[in-house]
Amino acid sequence: MRVATFNINGIGARLPALLQWLDETRPEVVCLQELKAPQEKFPEAAINDAGYGAVWHGQKSWNGVAILARGSTPEELGRVLPGDAEDVQSRYIEAMVGKLMVACLYLPNGNPAPGPKFDYKLKWFERLIARGAELVASEVPVIMAGDYNVMPTELDVYKPERWLDDALFRPETRAAYARLVGQGWTDALRSMHPGEKIYTFWDYFRNAFGRDAGLRIDHLLLNPVLAPQLRKADVDRMVRGGEKPSDHAPTWVELDGCF
């Protein structure tokens, strides 16, 4: 079973690339971020025609998350990260796909830091850590996948010395991610590539992709029930090099068993 996460950076502009990738790779579950489309503009018909059911939480111009399932429709469990009733940003959705619980997230960028956006990022992270503590202890398999907007270590960023003051690499952000993973989650990509520079994002500027000047900011975390089923994890780099690409590449895990 393949589960992927993909920050699509505008599903309207990237729909052809998304459909091509779905046709070529056929993952069973896909978590999408940055739909940048209101709820009614999600291309449900095209996704259905590709063989996928979907649940999504859209937002005009910004944010937006979705969970796709091949051959079925995910059973939505919730579309708001608990902890702040006034937060209206579309950044989180949970669903069951068969027996697998899927949490799809788009953690705030937080720049410029310090400042109000960075404060929001850290508060959102605290809410995720609280929800993570519940999910990591679940008796069912759980995957928490998405764009976390954090490079956990120096291995996860090209020229880390240039990123010291960035919200994605500040000590507070990295410490929050470490606390989350420390609950008992397995960072699947790093687990499968422990000493490798492996990136999931390349900026559009300065030929970043051509120079492999990337970041690892898209993560798939597995709870202890699911982690023993992990067999592979990788990044579909070729998608980033395609026509009108997102600045992210799909990142995925392969799991044993039927969920």
PDB file of C-alpha atoms in Angstrom, residues 57 79-89 120 124 127:
ATOM      1  CA  HIS A  57     -11.301  21.444   3.153  1.00  0.00           C
ATOM      2  CA  ARG A  79     -11.497  19.062   9.400  1.00  0.00           C
ATOM      3  CA  VAL A  80     -10.267  21.317  12.185  1.00  0.00           C
ATOM      4  CA  LEU A  81      -7.210  20.862  14.371  1.00  0.00           C
ATOM      5  CA  PRO A  82      -8.534  21.028  17.943  1.00  0.00           C
ATOM      6  CA  GLY A  83      -7.466  23.769  20.301  1.00  0.00           C
ATOM      7  CA  ASP A  84      -8.523  27.091  18.762  1.00  0.00           C
ATOM      8  CA  ALA A  85     -12.162  27.709  17.869  1.00  0.00           C
ATOM      9  CA  GLU A  86     -11.245  31.014  16.200  1.00  0.00           C
ATOM     10  CA  ASP A  87      -8.756  29.533  13.725  1.00  0.00           C
ATOM     11  CA  VAL A  88     -10.440  29.543  10.310  1.00  0.00           C
ATOM     12  CA  GLN A  89      -7.449  28.559   8.167  1.00  0.00           C
ATOM     13  CA  TYR A 120       0.834  31.532  15.020  1.00  0.00           C
ATOM     14  CA  TRP A 124      -0.435  25.712  15.746  1.00  0.00           C
ATOM     15  CA  ARG A 127      -2.075  22.117  18.990  1.00  0.00           C
TER      16      ARG A 127
END
